[in-house]
PDB file of C-alpha atoms in Angstrom:
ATOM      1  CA  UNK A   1      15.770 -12.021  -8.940  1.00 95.00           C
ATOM      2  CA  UNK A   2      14.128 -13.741  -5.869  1.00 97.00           C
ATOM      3  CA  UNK A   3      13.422 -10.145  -4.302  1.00 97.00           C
ATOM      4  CA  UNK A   4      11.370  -9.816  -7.005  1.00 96.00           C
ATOM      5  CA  UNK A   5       9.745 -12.804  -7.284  1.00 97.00           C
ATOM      6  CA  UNK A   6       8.997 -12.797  -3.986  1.00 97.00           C
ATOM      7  CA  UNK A   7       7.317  -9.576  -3.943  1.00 97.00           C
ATOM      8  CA  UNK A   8       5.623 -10.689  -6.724  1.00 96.00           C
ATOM      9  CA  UNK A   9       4.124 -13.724  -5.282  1.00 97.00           C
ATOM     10  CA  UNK A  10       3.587 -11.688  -2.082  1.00 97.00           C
ATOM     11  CA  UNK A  11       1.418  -9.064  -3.967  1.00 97.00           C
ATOM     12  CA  UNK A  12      -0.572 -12.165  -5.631  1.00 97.00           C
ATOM     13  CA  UNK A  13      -1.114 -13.878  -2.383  1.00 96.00           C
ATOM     14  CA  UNK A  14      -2.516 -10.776  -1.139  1.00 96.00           C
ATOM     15  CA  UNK A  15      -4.654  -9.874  -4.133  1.00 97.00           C
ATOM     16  CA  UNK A  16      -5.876 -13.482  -3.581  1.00 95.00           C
ATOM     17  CA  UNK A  17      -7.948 -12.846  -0.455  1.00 94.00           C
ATOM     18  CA  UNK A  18     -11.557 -13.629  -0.228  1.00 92.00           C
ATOM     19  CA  UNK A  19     -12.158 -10.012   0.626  1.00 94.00           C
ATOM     20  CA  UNK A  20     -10.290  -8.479  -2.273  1.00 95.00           C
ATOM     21  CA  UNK A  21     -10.440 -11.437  -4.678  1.00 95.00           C
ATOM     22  CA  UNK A  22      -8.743  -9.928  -7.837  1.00 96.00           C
ATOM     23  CA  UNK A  23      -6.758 -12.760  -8.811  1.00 94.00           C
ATOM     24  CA  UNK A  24      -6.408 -16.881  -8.150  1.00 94.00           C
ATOM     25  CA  UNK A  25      -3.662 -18.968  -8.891  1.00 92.00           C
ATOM     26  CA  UNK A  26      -3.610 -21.917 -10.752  1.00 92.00           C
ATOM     27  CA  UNK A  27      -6.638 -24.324 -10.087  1.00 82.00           C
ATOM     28  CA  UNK A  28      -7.649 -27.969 -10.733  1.00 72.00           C
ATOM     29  CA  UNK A  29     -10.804 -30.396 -10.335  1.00 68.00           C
ATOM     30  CA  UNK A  30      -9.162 -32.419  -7.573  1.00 63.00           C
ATOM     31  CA  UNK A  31      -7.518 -30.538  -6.142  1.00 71.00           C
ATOM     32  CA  UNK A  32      -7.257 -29.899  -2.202  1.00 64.00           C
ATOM     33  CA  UNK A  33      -7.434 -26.531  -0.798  1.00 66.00           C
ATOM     34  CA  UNK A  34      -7.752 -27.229   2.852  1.00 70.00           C
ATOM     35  CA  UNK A  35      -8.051 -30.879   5.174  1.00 72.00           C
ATOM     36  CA  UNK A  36     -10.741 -29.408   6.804  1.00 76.00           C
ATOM     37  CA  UNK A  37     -12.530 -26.993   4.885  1.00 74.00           C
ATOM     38  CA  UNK A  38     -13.465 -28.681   1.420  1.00 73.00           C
ATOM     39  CA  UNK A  39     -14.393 -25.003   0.014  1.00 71.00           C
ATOM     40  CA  UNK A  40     -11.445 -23.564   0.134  1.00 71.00           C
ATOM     41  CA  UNK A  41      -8.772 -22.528  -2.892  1.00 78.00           C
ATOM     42  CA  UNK A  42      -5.389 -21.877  -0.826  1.00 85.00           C
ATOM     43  CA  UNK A  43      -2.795 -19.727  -2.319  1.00 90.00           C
ATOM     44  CA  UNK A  44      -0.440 -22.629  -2.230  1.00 91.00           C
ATOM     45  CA  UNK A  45       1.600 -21.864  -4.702  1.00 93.00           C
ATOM     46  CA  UNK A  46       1.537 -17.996  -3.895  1.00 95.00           C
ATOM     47  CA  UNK A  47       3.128 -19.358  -0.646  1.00 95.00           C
ATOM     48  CA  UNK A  48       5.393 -21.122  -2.074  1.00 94.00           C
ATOM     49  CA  UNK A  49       6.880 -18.170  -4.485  1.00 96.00           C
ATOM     50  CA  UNK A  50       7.083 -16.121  -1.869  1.00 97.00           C
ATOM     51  CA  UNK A  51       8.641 -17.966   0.992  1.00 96.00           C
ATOM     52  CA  UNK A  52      11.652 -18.830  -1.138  1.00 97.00           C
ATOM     53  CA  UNK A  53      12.723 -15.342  -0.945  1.00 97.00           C
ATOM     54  CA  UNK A  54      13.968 -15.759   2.972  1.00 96.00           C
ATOM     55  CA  UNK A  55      16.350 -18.664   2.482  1.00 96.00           C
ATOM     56  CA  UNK A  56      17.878 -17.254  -0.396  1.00 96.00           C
ATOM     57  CA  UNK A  57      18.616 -13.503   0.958  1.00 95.00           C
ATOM     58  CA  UNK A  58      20.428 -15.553   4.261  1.00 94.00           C
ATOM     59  CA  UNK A  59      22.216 -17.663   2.037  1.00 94.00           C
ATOM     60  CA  UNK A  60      23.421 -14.507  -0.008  1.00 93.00           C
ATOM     61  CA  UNK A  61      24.012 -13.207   3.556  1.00 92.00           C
ATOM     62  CA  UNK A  62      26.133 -16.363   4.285  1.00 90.00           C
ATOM     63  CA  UNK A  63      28.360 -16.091   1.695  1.00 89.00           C
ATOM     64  CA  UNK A  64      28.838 -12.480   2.366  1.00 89.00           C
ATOM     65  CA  UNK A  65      30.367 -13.404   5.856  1.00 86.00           C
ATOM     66  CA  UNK A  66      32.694 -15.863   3.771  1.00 85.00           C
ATOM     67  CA  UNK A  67      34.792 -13.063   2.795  1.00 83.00           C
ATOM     68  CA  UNK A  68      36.272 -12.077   6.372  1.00 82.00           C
ATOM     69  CA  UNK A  69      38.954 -14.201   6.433  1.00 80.00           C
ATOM     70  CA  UNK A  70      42.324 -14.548   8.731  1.00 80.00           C
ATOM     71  CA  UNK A  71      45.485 -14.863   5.893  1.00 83.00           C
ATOM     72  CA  UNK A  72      44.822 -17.191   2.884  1.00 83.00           C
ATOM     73  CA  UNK A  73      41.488 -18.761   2.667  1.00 79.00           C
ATOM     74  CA  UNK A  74      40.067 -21.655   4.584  1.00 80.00           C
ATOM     75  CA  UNK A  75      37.979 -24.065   4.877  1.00 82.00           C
ATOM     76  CA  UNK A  76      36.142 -22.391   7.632  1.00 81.00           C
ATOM     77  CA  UNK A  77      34.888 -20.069   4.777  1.00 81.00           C
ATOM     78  CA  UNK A  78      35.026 -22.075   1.647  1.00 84.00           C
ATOM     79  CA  UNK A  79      32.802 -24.171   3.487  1.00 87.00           C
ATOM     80  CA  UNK A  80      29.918 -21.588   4.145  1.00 87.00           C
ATOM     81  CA  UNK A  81      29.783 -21.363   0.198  1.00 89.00           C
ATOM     82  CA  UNK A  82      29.141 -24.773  -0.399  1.00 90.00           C
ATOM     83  CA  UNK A  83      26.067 -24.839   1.582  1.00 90.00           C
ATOM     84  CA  UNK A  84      24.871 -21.182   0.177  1.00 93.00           C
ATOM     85  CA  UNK A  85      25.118 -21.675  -3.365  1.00 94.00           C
ATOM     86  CA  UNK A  86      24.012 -24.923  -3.931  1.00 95.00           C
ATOM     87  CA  UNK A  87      20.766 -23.699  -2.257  1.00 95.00           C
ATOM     88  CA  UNK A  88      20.670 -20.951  -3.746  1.00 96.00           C
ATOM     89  CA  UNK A  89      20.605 -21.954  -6.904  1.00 96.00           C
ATOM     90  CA  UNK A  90      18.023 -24.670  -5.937  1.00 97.00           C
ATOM     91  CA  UNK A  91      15.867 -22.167  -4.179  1.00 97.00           C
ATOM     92  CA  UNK A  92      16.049 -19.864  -7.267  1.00 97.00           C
ATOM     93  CA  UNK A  93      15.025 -22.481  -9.682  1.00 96.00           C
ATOM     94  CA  UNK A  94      12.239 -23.572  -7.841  1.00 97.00           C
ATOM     95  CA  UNK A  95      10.803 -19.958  -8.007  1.00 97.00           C
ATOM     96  CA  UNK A  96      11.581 -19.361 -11.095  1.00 96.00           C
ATOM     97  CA  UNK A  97       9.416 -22.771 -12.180  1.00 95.00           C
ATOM     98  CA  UNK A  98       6.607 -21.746  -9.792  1.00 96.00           C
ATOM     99  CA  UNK A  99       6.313 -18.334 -11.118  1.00 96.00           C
ATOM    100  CA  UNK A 100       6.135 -19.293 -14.865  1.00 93.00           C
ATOM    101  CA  UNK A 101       2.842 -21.800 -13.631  1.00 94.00           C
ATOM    102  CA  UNK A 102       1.219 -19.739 -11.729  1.00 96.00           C
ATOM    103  CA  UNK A 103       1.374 -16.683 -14.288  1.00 93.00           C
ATOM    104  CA  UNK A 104       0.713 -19.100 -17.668  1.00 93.00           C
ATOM    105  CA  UNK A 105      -2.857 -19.759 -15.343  1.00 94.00           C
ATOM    106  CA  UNK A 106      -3.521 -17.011 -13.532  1.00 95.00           C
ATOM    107  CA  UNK A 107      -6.977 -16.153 -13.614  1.00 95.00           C
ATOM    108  CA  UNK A 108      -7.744 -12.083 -13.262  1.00 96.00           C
ATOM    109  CA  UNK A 109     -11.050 -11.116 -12.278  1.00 96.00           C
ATOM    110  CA  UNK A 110     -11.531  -7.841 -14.213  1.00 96.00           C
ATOM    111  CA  UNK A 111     -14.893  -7.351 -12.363  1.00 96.00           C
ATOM    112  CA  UNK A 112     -14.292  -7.481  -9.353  1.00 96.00           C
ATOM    113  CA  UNK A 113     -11.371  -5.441  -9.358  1.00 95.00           C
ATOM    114  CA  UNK A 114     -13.436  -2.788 -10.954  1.00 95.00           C
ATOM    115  CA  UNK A 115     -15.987  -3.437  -8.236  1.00 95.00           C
ATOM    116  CA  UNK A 116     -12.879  -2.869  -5.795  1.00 96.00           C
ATOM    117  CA  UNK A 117     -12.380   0.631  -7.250  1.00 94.00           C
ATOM    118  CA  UNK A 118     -16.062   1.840  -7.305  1.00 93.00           C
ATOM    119  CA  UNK A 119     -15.771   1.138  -3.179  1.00 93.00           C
ATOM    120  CA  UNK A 120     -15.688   4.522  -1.894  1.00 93.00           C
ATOM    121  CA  UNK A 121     -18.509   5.674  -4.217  1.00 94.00           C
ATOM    122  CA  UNK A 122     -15.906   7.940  -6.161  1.00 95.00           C
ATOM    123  CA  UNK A 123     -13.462   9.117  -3.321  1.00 96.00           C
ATOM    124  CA  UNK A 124     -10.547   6.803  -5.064  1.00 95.00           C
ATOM    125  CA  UNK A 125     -10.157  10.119  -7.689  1.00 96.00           C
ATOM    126  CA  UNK A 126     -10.122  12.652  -5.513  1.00 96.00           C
ATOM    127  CA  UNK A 127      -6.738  14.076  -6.529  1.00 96.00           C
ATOM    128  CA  UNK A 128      -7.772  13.553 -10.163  1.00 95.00           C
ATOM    129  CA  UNK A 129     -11.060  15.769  -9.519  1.00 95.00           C
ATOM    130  CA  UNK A 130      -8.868  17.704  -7.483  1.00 96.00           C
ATOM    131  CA  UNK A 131      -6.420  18.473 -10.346  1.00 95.00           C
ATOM    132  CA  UNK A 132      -8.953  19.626 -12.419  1.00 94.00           C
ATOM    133  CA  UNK A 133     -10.758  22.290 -10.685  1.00 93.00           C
ATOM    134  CA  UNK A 134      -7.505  23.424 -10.180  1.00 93.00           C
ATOM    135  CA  UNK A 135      -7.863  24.348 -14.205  1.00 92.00           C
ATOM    136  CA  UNK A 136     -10.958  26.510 -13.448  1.00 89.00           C
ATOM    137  CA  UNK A 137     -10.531  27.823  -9.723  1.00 90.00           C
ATOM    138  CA  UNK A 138      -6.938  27.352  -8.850  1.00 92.00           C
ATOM    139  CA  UNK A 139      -4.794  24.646  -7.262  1.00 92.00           C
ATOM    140  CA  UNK A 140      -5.561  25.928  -3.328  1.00 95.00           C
ATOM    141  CA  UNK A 141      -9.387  26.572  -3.947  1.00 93.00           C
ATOM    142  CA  UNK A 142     -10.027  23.501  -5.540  1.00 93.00           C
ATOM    143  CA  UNK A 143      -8.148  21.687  -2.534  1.00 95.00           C
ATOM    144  CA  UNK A 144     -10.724  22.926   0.107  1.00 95.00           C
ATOM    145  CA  UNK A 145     -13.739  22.506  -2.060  1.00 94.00           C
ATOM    146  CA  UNK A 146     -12.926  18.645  -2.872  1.00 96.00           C
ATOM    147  CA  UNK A 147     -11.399  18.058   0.534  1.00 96.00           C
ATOM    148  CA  UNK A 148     -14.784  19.129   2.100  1.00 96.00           C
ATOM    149  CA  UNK A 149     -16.662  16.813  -0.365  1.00 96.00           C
ATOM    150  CA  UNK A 150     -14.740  14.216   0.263  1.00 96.00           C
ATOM    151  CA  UNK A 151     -15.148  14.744   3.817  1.00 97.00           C
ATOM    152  CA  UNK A 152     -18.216  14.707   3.771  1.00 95.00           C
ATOM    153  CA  UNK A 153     -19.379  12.015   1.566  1.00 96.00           C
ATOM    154  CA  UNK A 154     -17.196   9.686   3.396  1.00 95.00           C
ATOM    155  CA  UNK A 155     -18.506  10.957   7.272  1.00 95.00           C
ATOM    156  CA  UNK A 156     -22.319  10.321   5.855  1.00 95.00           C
ATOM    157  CA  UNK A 157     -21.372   7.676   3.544  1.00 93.00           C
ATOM    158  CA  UNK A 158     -22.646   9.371   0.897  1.00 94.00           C
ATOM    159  CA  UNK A 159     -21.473   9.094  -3.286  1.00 94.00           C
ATOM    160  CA  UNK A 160     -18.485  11.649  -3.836  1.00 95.00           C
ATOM    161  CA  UNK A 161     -20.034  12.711  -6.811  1.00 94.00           C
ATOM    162  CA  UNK A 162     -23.250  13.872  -4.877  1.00 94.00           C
ATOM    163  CA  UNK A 163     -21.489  16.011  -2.495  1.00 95.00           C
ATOM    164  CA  UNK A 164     -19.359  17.919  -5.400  1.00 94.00           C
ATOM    165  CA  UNK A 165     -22.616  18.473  -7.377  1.00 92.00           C
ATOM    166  CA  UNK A 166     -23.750  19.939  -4.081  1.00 91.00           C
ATOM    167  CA  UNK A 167     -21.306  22.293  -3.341  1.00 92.00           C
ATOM    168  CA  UNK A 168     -21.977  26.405  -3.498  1.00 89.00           C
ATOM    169  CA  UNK A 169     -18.918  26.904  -5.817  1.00 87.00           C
ATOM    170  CA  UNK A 170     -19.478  24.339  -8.146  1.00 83.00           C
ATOM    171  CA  UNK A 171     -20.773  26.035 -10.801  1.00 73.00           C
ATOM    172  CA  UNK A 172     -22.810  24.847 -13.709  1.00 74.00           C
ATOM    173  CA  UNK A 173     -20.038  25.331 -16.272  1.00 74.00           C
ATOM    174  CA  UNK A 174     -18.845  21.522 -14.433  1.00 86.00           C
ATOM    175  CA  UNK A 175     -21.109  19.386 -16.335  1.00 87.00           C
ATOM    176  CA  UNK A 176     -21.877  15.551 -15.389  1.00 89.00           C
ATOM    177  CA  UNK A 177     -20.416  13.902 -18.603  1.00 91.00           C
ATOM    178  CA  UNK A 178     -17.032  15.988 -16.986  1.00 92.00           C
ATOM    179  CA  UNK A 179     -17.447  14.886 -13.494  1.00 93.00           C
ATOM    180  CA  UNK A 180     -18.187  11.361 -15.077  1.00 94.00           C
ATOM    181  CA  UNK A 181     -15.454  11.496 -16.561  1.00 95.00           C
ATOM    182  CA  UNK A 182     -12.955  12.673 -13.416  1.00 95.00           C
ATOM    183  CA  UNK A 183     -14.079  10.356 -11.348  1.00 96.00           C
ATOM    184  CA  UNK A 184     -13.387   7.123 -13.846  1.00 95.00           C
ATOM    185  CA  UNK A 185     -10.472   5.437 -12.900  1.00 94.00           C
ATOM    186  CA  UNK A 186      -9.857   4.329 -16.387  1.00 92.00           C
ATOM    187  CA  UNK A 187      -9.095   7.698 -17.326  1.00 92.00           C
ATOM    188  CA  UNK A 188      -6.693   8.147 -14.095  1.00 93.00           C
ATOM    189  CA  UNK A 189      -3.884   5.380 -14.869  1.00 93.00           C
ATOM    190  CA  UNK A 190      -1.171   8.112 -15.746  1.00 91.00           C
ATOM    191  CA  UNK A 191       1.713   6.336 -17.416  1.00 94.00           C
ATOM    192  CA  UNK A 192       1.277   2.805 -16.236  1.00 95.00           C
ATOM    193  CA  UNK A 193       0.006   1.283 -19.385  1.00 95.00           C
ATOM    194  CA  UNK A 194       3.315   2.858 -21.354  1.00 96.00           C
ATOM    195  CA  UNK A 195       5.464   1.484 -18.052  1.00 97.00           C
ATOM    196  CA  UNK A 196       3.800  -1.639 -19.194  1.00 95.00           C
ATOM    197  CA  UNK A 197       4.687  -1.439 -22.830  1.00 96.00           C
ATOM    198  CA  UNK A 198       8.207  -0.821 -22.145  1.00 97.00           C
ATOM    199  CA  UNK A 199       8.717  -3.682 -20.073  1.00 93.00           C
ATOM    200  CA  UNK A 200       7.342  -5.874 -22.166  1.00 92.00           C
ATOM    201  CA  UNK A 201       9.405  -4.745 -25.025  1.00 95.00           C
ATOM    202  CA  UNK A 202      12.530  -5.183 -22.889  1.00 95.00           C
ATOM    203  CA  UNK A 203      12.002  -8.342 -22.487  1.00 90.00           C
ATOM    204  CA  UNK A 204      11.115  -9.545 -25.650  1.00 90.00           C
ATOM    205  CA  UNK A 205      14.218  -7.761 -26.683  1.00 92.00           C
ATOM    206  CA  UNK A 206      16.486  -9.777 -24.457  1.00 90.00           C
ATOM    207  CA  UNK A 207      15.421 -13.066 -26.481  1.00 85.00           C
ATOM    208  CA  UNK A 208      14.825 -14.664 -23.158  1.00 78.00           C
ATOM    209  CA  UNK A 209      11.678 -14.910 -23.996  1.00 75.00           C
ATOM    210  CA  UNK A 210      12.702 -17.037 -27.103  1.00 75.00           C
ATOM    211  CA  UNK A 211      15.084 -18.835 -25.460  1.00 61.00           C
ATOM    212  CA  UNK A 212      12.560 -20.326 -22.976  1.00 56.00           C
ATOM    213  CA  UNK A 213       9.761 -21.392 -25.366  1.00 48.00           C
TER     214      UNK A 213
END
């Protein structure tokens, strides 16, 4: 459970940087980001998620080494386990607290993350474009023709789309609504959304869900 919350927060804290900017945690009038820089919006509670993690995988690691033992069991052991599980437990609660906050008001900004996919002027869905030409040309032709679009639109910074409209064997039965289409990311998210669903049905299954509100 803290692996995963701490991968979680990890991911968030990263998503959080100026230069990708997807996501913020949790934010307040009054409140301090930085002593010295008055703009700021720390991750602070992103950091805090995720640094739990540590002490509570050396802790499980602690009580691990409690089990080689001389004869009956002693204190030299016992012992370990009384400072491992306590903070453990602690640790874990902590996280568990933290995450609930920071993903009750999370804010997720949709455009930017959009504008984070558009980056490479269409080079993101080059397997997807890829993929289908394969339908009309074959897997192996439709490799070279997209890998030297891609090539080149990315060596003269140029939009992917451009450089597959432009290519000899690109033929006009590819129309523009279709390449539109290829190179949409929406239409590329494979079976995440139903990943999604399930999870979320899992878990509103357990009653855990219940059992917290």
């Amino acid at each position: 459970i803290s692996g995963s919350l701490g991968k979680i927060g990890n991911e968030l804290y990263n998503l959080m940087r100026t230069e990708i900017n997807e996501i913020e945690e949790p934010f307040s009038a009054g409140k301090i980001g930085s002593t010295t820089m008055p703009h700021k919006r720390n991750p602070a509670a992103l950091e805090g998620l995720a640094s739990l993690t540590a002490p509570v995988l050396k802790s499980a690691a602690l009580i691990y080494e409690s089990m080689h033992v001389e004869h009956e069991r002693d204190a030299m052991s016992w012992r370990a386990e009384w400072i491992a599980l306590p903070e453990i437990c602690i640790y874990l609660s902590a996280q568990l607290q933290n995450a609930i906050a920071i993903l009750r008001g999370m804010t997720v900004n949709e455009a930017r993350m959009r504008r984070n996919l558009d980056m490479q002027g269409g080079l993101l869905l080059s397997e997807k474009v890829m993929f289908e030409l394969g339908k009309k040309m074959g897997k192996q032709t439709a490799h070279h023709v997209v890998y030297e679009c891609a090539m080149q639109a990315y060596e003269q910074q140029r939009d992917f789309k451009e450089t597959l409209r432009a290519h000899p064997q690109m033929d006009n039965s590819i129309s523009d609504d279709e390449l539109n289409r290829w190179l949409d990311p929406v239409n590329y998210l494979g079976s995440a959304p139903r990943k999604v669903d399930e999870v979320i049905a899992a878990a509103q299954a357990s009653g855990l869900l219940e059992m917290r509100a």
